[in-house]
């Protein structure tokens, strides 16, 4: 016997664990936890991130037209928790957590160096169907730690201990 749930929010589970990093026009870096993240096109490859306009990161993605989706691995729980609960509006989150970062390769954003996989995206479209602005990003590059790639360049997903 099935019973209808009263709470219909976040019914699609599990929610992906991603960290989206971005940069404003003055060069300030930031990152936040994004559970609203999905593949939306195979060719060209595209990925969507949903960001609530009140997040400090929101204007950064709007301004720069790009973002990086970083996939954190086990051991990054503390940083994940911090980036998903504190706002860059109240101070530099990277400095506060000593987060290692470097410039992305194809877009104007930082990558979180200690995450094993990075997806660099340029925004091609955005829509606001409800609470989150959905930024659809064309995937410019995906890269991973050397040990997680086979000789053909496929990512060895089963070998990465993602969060
Ligand atoms: C599990 C989890 C999932 C989240 N998913 C999203 C999301 O999809 N979109 C969003 O805008 N905020 C999401 N958040 C909230 C932001 O990560 C959080 O508000 C963050 O502190 C915003 O940082 P910022 O103000 O520096 O951008 C999520 C938080 C957690 C813990």
PDB file of C-alpha atoms and ligand atoms in Angstrom:
ATOM      1  CA  UNK A   1       0.000   0.000   0.000  1.00  0.00           C
ATOM      2  CA  UNK A   2       1.481   3.375  -1.029  1.00  0.00           C
ATOM      3  CA  UNK A   3       0.835   6.588   0.838  1.00  0.00           C
ATOM      4  CA  UNK A   4       1.345  10.045  -0.624  1.00  0.00           C
ATOM      5  CA  UNK A   5       4.195  12.040   0.923  1.00  0.00           C
ATOM      6  CA  UNK A   6       3.252  15.454   2.298  1.00  0.00           C
ATOM      7  CA  UNK A   7       6.651  16.976   1.568  1.00  0.00           C
ATOM      8  CA  UNK A   8       7.229  16.998  -2.197  1.00  0.00           C
ATOM      9  CA  UNK A   9      10.482  18.997  -2.113  1.00  0.00           C
ATOM     10  CA  UNK A  10      13.759  17.341  -3.105  1.00  0.00           C
ATOM     11  CA  UNK A  11      11.938  14.159  -4.085  1.00  0.00           C
ATOM     12  CA  UNK A  12      14.670  13.169  -6.504  1.00  0.00           C
ATOM     13  CA  UNK A  13      17.422  11.494  -4.462  1.00  0.00           C
ATOM     14  CA  UNK A  14      20.292  11.062  -3.932  1.00  0.00           C
ATOM     15  CA  UNK A  15      21.308  14.670  -4.355  1.00  0.00           C
ATOM     16  CA  UNK A  16      24.696  14.986  -6.066  1.00  0.00           C
ATOM     17  CA  UNK A  17      27.553  16.319  -3.960  1.00  0.00           C
ATOM     18  CA  UNK A  18      29.273  19.035  -5.919  1.00  0.00           C
ATOM     19  CA  UNK A  19      31.212  22.187  -5.191  1.00  0.00           C
ATOM     20  CA  UNK A  20      30.785  24.958  -7.708  1.00  0.00           C
ATOM     21  CA  UNK A  21      33.623  27.462  -7.845  1.00  0.00           C
ATOM     22  CA  UNK A  22      33.447  30.891  -9.425  1.00  0.00           C
ATOM     23  CA  UNK A  23      35.074  34.340  -9.527  1.00  0.00           C
ATOM     24  CA  UNK A  24      33.754  37.882  -9.609  1.00  0.00           C
ATOM     25  CA  UNK A  25      34.917  40.657 -11.913  1.00  0.00           C
ATOM     26  CA  UNK A  26      37.350  41.920  -9.257  1.00  0.00           C
ATOM     27  CA  UNK A  27      39.051  38.540  -9.076  1.00  0.00           C
ATOM     28  CA  UNK A  28      37.477  37.355  -5.811  1.00  0.00           C
ATOM     29  CA  UNK A  29      37.122  33.578  -5.659  1.00  0.00           C
ATOM     30  CA  UNK A  30      34.293  31.666  -4.047  1.00  0.00           C
ATOM     31  CA  UNK A  31      32.662  28.234  -3.980  1.00  0.00           C
ATOM     32  CA  UNK A  32      29.433  26.766  -2.678  1.00  0.00           C
ATOM     33  CA  UNK A  33      27.806  23.376  -2.320  1.00  0.00           C
ATOM     34  CA  UNK A  34      25.334  22.721  -5.151  1.00  0.00           C
ATOM     35  CA  UNK A  35      22.954  19.791  -5.016  1.00  0.00           C
ATOM     36  CA  UNK A  36      20.969  21.048  -8.002  1.00  0.00           C
ATOM     37  CA  UNK A  37      23.426  19.804 -10.595  1.00  0.00           C
ATOM     38  CA  UNK A  38      22.842  17.542 -13.584  1.00  0.00           C
ATOM     39  CA  UNK A  39      24.032  16.500 -17.016  1.00  0.00           C
ATOM     40  CA  UNK A  40      21.657  18.058 -19.540  1.00  0.00           C
ATOM     41  CA  UNK A  41      23.159  17.342 -22.972  1.00  0.00           C
ATOM     42  CA  UNK A  42      25.506  14.738 -24.410  1.00  0.00           C
ATOM     43  CA  UNK A  43      26.719  16.525 -27.531  1.00  0.00           C
ATOM     44  CA  UNK A  44      27.614  19.227 -26.980  1.00  0.00           C
ATOM     45  CA  UNK A  45      28.172  18.139 -23.404  1.00  0.00           C
ATOM     46  CA  UNK A  46      26.325  20.433 -21.017  1.00  0.00           C
ATOM     47  CA  UNK A  47      25.872  20.559 -17.264  1.00  0.00           C
ATOM     48  CA  UNK A  48      23.345  22.552 -15.279  1.00  0.00           C
ATOM     49  CA  UNK A  49      23.797  24.132 -11.855  1.00  0.00           C
ATOM     50  CA  UNK A  50      20.922  25.704  -9.906  1.00  0.00           C
ATOM     51  CA  UNK A  51      21.879  28.651  -7.709  1.00  0.00           C
ATOM     52  CA  UNK A  52      19.525  30.656  -5.511  1.00  0.00           C
ATOM     53  CA  UNK A  53      19.887  34.391  -6.317  1.00  0.00           C
ATOM     54  CA  UNK A  54      20.580  35.276  -2.673  1.00  0.00           C
ATOM     55  CA  UNK A  55      23.776  33.188  -2.664  1.00  0.00           C
ATOM     56  CA  UNK A  56      26.905  35.300  -2.878  1.00  0.00           C
ATOM     57  CA  UNK A  57      28.101  33.059  -5.729  1.00  0.00           C
ATOM     58  CA  UNK A  58      25.077  33.889  -7.852  1.00  0.00           C
ATOM     59  CA  UNK A  59      26.253  37.289  -9.089  1.00  0.00           C
ATOM     60  CA  UNK A  60      29.704  35.852  -9.788  1.00  0.00           C
ATOM     61  CA  UNK A  61      28.380  33.252 -12.227  1.00  0.00           C
ATOM     62  CA  UNK A  62      26.088  35.904 -13.737  1.00  0.00           C
ATOM     63  CA  UNK A  63      29.001  38.328 -14.222  1.00  0.00           C
ATOM     64  CA  UNK A  64      31.655  35.936 -15.441  1.00  0.00           C
ATOM     65  CA  UNK A  65      29.395  33.624 -17.458  1.00  0.00           C
ATOM     66  CA  UNK A  66      31.256  30.582 -16.274  1.00  0.00           C
ATOM     67  CA  UNK A  67      31.702  28.142 -13.407  1.00  0.00           C
ATOM     68  CA  UNK A  68      33.554  24.996 -12.434  1.00  0.00           C
ATOM     69  CA  UNK A  69      31.884  21.908 -10.969  1.00  0.00           C
ATOM     70  CA  UNK A  70      34.335  20.184  -8.626  1.00  0.00           C
ATOM     71  CA  UNK A  71      33.626  16.655  -7.391  1.00  0.00           C
ATOM     72  CA  UNK A  72      34.951  16.217  -3.843  1.00  0.00           C
ATOM     73  CA  UNK A  73      36.335  12.931  -2.539  1.00  0.00           C
ATOM     74  CA  UNK A  74      36.262  11.429   0.952  1.00  0.00           C
ATOM     75  CA  UNK A  75      38.458  13.446   3.267  1.00  0.00           C
ATOM     76  CA  UNK A  76      36.988  16.741   2.070  1.00  0.00           C
ATOM     77  CA  UNK A  77      33.991  16.663   4.446  1.00  0.00           C
ATOM     78  CA  UNK A  78      35.106  19.641   6.535  1.00  0.00           C
ATOM     79  CA  UNK A  79      35.618  21.894   3.513  1.00  0.00           C
ATOM     80  CA  UNK A  80      32.352  20.683   1.950  1.00  0.00           C
ATOM     81  CA  UNK A  81      30.448  21.470   5.139  1.00  0.00           C
ATOM     82  CA  UNK A  82      31.991  24.921   5.418  1.00  0.00           C
ATOM     83  CA  UNK A  83      31.479  25.904   1.778  1.00  0.00           C
ATOM     84  CA  UNK A  84      27.860  24.759   2.005  1.00  0.00           C
ATOM     85  CA  UNK A  85      27.005  26.675   5.164  1.00  0.00           C
ATOM     86  CA  UNK A  86      29.052  29.886   5.221  1.00  0.00           C
ATOM     87  CA  UNK A  87      28.728  32.702   2.720  1.00  0.00           C
ATOM     88  CA  UNK A  88      31.502  34.399   0.802  1.00  0.00           C
ATOM     89  CA  UNK A  89      29.628  37.602   1.597  1.00  0.00           C
ATOM     90  CA  UNK A  90      30.994  37.355   5.164  1.00  0.00           C
ATOM     91  CA  UNK A  91      34.611  36.792   4.204  1.00  0.00           C
ATOM     92  CA  UNK A  92      37.002  34.855   2.007  1.00  0.00           C
ATOM     93  CA  UNK A  93      35.987  31.216   2.444  1.00  0.00           C
ATOM     94  CA  UNK A  94      39.107  29.905   0.706  1.00  0.00           C
ATOM     95  CA  UNK A  95      41.381  31.768   3.140  1.00  0.00           C
ATOM     96  CA  UNK A  96      39.284  30.762   6.153  1.00  0.00           C
ATOM     97  CA  UNK A  97      39.597  27.043   5.327  1.00  0.00           C
ATOM     98  CA  UNK A  98      43.018  27.166   3.705  1.00  0.00           C
ATOM     99  CA  UNK A  99      41.494  25.756   0.557  1.00  0.00           C
ATOM    100  CA  UNK A 100      44.014  24.927  -2.154  1.00  0.00           C
ATOM    101  CA  UNK A 101      43.005  26.365  -5.501  1.00  0.00           C
ATOM    102  CA  UNK A 102      44.420  27.188  -8.901  1.00  0.00           C
ATOM    103  CA  UNK A 103      43.144  28.884 -12.015  1.00  0.00           C
ATOM    104  CA  UNK A 104      40.854  26.898 -14.253  1.00  0.00           C
ATOM    105  CA  UNK A 105      42.270  26.198 -17.710  1.00  0.00           C
ATOM    106  CA  UNK A 106      39.561  27.470 -20.053  1.00  0.00           C
ATOM    107  CA  UNK A 107      37.314  29.696 -17.951  1.00  0.00           C
ATOM    108  CA  UNK A 108      37.811  32.590 -15.543  1.00  0.00           C
ATOM    109  CA  UNK A 109      37.241  30.754 -12.284  1.00  0.00           C
ATOM    110  CA  UNK A 110      39.269  28.865  -9.701  1.00  0.00           C
ATOM    111  CA  UNK A 111      39.335  25.079  -9.369  1.00  0.00           C
ATOM    112  CA  UNK A 112      39.551  23.385  -5.979  1.00  0.00           C
ATOM    113  CA  UNK A 113      42.880  21.601  -6.334  1.00  0.00           C
ATOM    114  CA  UNK A 114      42.147  18.868  -3.782  1.00  0.00           C
ATOM    115  CA  UNK A 115      39.030  17.666  -5.584  1.00  0.00           C
ATOM    116  CA  UNK A 116      39.838  14.835  -8.019  1.00  0.00           C
ATOM    117  CA  UNK A 117      37.505  15.886 -10.874  1.00  0.00           C
ATOM    118  CA  UNK A 118      36.744  19.299 -12.396  1.00  0.00           C
ATOM    119  CA  UNK A 119      34.205  20.274 -15.042  1.00  0.00           C
ATOM    120  CA  UNK A 120      34.806  23.686 -16.566  1.00  0.00           C
ATOM    121  CA  UNK A 121      31.708  25.290 -18.071  1.00  0.00           C
ATOM    122  CA  UNK A 122      30.708  28.402 -19.967  1.00  0.00           C
ATOM    123  CA  UNK A 123      27.133  29.533 -19.428  1.00  0.00           C
ATOM    124  CA  UNK A 124      25.072  29.351 -22.626  1.00  0.00           C
ATOM    125  CA  UNK A 125      21.638  29.909 -21.161  1.00  0.00           C
ATOM    126  CA  UNK A 126      19.870  30.442 -17.860  1.00  0.00           C
ATOM    127  CA  UNK A 127      16.286  30.073 -16.750  1.00  0.00           C
ATOM    128  CA  UNK A 128      14.505  30.764 -13.495  1.00  0.00           C
ATOM    129  CA  UNK A 129      11.593  28.339 -13.234  1.00  0.00           C
ATOM    130  CA  UNK A 130      11.322  28.635  -9.443  1.00  0.00           C
ATOM    131  CA  UNK A 131      13.649  29.173  -6.505  1.00  0.00           C
ATOM    132  CA  UNK A 132      16.946  28.495  -8.306  1.00  0.00           C
ATOM    133  CA  UNK A 133      18.416  30.114 -11.393  1.00  0.00           C
ATOM    134  CA  UNK A 134      19.435  27.231 -13.604  1.00  0.00           C
ATOM    135  CA  UNK A 135      22.700  28.022 -15.362  1.00  0.00           C
ATOM    136  CA  UNK A 136      23.252  25.720 -18.302  1.00  0.00           C
ATOM    137  CA  UNK A 137      26.940  25.435 -19.018  1.00  0.00           C
ATOM    138  CA  UNK A 138      28.658  24.070 -22.096  1.00  0.00           C
ATOM    139  CA  UNK A 139      31.412  21.774 -20.892  1.00  0.00           C
ATOM    140  CA  UNK A 140      34.737  23.221 -22.017  1.00  0.00           C
ATOM    141  CA  UNK A 141      36.877  20.582 -20.320  1.00  0.00           C
ATOM    142  CA  UNK A 142      36.703  17.757 -17.830  1.00  0.00           C
ATOM    143  CA  UNK A 143      39.836  16.657 -16.077  1.00  0.00           C
ATOM    144  CA  UNK A 144      40.828  14.392 -13.260  1.00  0.00           C
ATOM    145  CA  UNK A 145      43.865  13.353 -11.270  1.00  0.00           C
ATOM    146  CA  UNK A 146      46.150  11.334 -13.543  1.00  0.00           C
ATOM    147  CA  UNK A 147      45.617   8.076 -11.626  1.00  0.00           C
ATOM    148  CA  UNK A 148      41.875   8.213 -12.342  1.00  0.00           C
ATOM    149  CA  UNK A 149      42.197   8.298 -16.138  1.00  0.00           C
ATOM    150  CA  UNK A 150      42.765   5.316 -18.427  1.00  0.00           C
ATOM    151  CA  UNK A 151      44.955   5.519 -21.537  1.00  0.00           C
ATOM    152  CA  UNK A 152      41.953   6.507 -23.686  1.00  0.00           C
ATOM    153  CA  UNK A 153      41.126   9.413 -21.391  1.00  0.00           C
ATOM    154  CA  UNK A 154      38.114   7.809 -19.745  1.00  0.00           C
ATOM    155  CA  UNK A 155      37.607   8.622 -16.093  1.00  0.00           C
ATOM    156  CA  UNK A 156      37.804   5.526 -13.872  1.00  0.00           C
ATOM    157  CA  UNK A 157      34.774   6.438 -11.795  1.00  0.00           C
ATOM    158  CA  UNK A 158      34.791   3.225  -9.766  1.00  0.00           C
ATOM    159  CA  UNK A 159      38.271   4.050  -8.463  1.00  0.00           C
ATOM    160  CA  UNK A 160      37.406   7.491  -7.106  1.00  0.00           C
ATOM    161  CA  UNK A 161      36.141   7.565  -3.558  1.00  0.00           C
ATOM    162  CA  UNK A 162      33.675  10.412  -4.040  1.00  0.00           C
ATOM    163  CA  UNK A 163      31.987  11.978  -1.013  1.00  0.00           C
TER     164      UNK A 163
HETATM  165  C1  LIG B   1      23.669  19.548   0.690  1.00  0.00           C
HETATM  166  C2  LIG B   1      23.536  20.993   0.250  1.00  0.00           C
HETATM  167  C3  LIG B   1      23.075  21.275  -1.020  1.00  0.00           C
HETATM  168  C4  LIG B   1      22.947  22.599  -1.452  1.00  0.00           C
HETATM  169  N1  LIG B   1      22.502  22.846  -2.712  1.00  0.00           N
HETATM  170  C5  LIG B   1      22.410  24.122  -3.144  1.00  0.00           C
HETATM  171  C6  LIG B   1      22.004  24.388  -4.485  1.00  0.00           C
HETATM  172  O1  LIG B   1      21.766  23.494  -5.295  1.00  0.00           O
HETATM  173  N2  LIG B   1      21.901  25.678  -4.866  1.00  0.00           N
HETATM  174  C7  LIG B   1      22.173  26.724  -4.013  1.00  0.00           C
HETATM  175  O2  LIG B   1      22.057  27.883  -4.414  1.00  0.00           O
HETATM  176  N3  LIG B   1      22.570  26.496  -2.734  1.00  0.00           N
HETATM  177  C8  LIG B   1      22.708  25.222  -2.307  1.00  0.00           C
HETATM  178  N4  LIG B   1      23.131  24.961  -1.033  1.00  0.00           N
HETATM  179  C9  LIG B   1      23.404  26.083  -0.126  1.00  0.00           C
HETATM  180  C10 LIG B   1      24.733  26.814  -0.381  1.00  0.00           C
HETATM  181  O3  LIG B   1      25.790  25.926  -0.629  1.00  0.00           O
HETATM  182  C11 LIG B   1      25.035  27.676   0.845  1.00  0.00           C
HETATM  183  O4  LIG B   1      23.968  28.558   1.082  1.00  0.00           O
HETATM  184  C12 LIG B   1      26.346  28.442   0.730  1.00  0.00           C
HETATM  185  O5  LIG B   1      26.704  28.875   2.013  1.00  0.00           O
HETATM  186  C13 LIG B   1      26.240  29.625  -0.212  1.00  0.00           C
HETATM  187  O6  LIG B   1      27.504  30.213  -0.275  1.00  0.00           O
HETATM  188  P1  LIG B   1      27.756  31.649  -0.943  1.00  0.00           P
HETATM  189  O7  LIG B   1      26.804  32.619  -0.302  1.00  0.00           O
HETATM  190  O8  LIG B   1      29.196  31.931  -0.604  1.00  0.00           O
HETATM  191  O9  LIG B   1      27.526  31.518  -2.406  1.00  0.00           O
HETATM  192  C14 LIG B   1      23.287  23.662  -0.594  1.00  0.00           C
HETATM  193  C15 LIG B   1      23.783  23.376   0.694  1.00  0.00           C
HETATM  194  C16 LIG B   1      23.928  22.055   1.096  1.00  0.00           C
HETATM  195  C17 LIG B   1      24.495  21.770   2.467  1.00  0.00           C
END
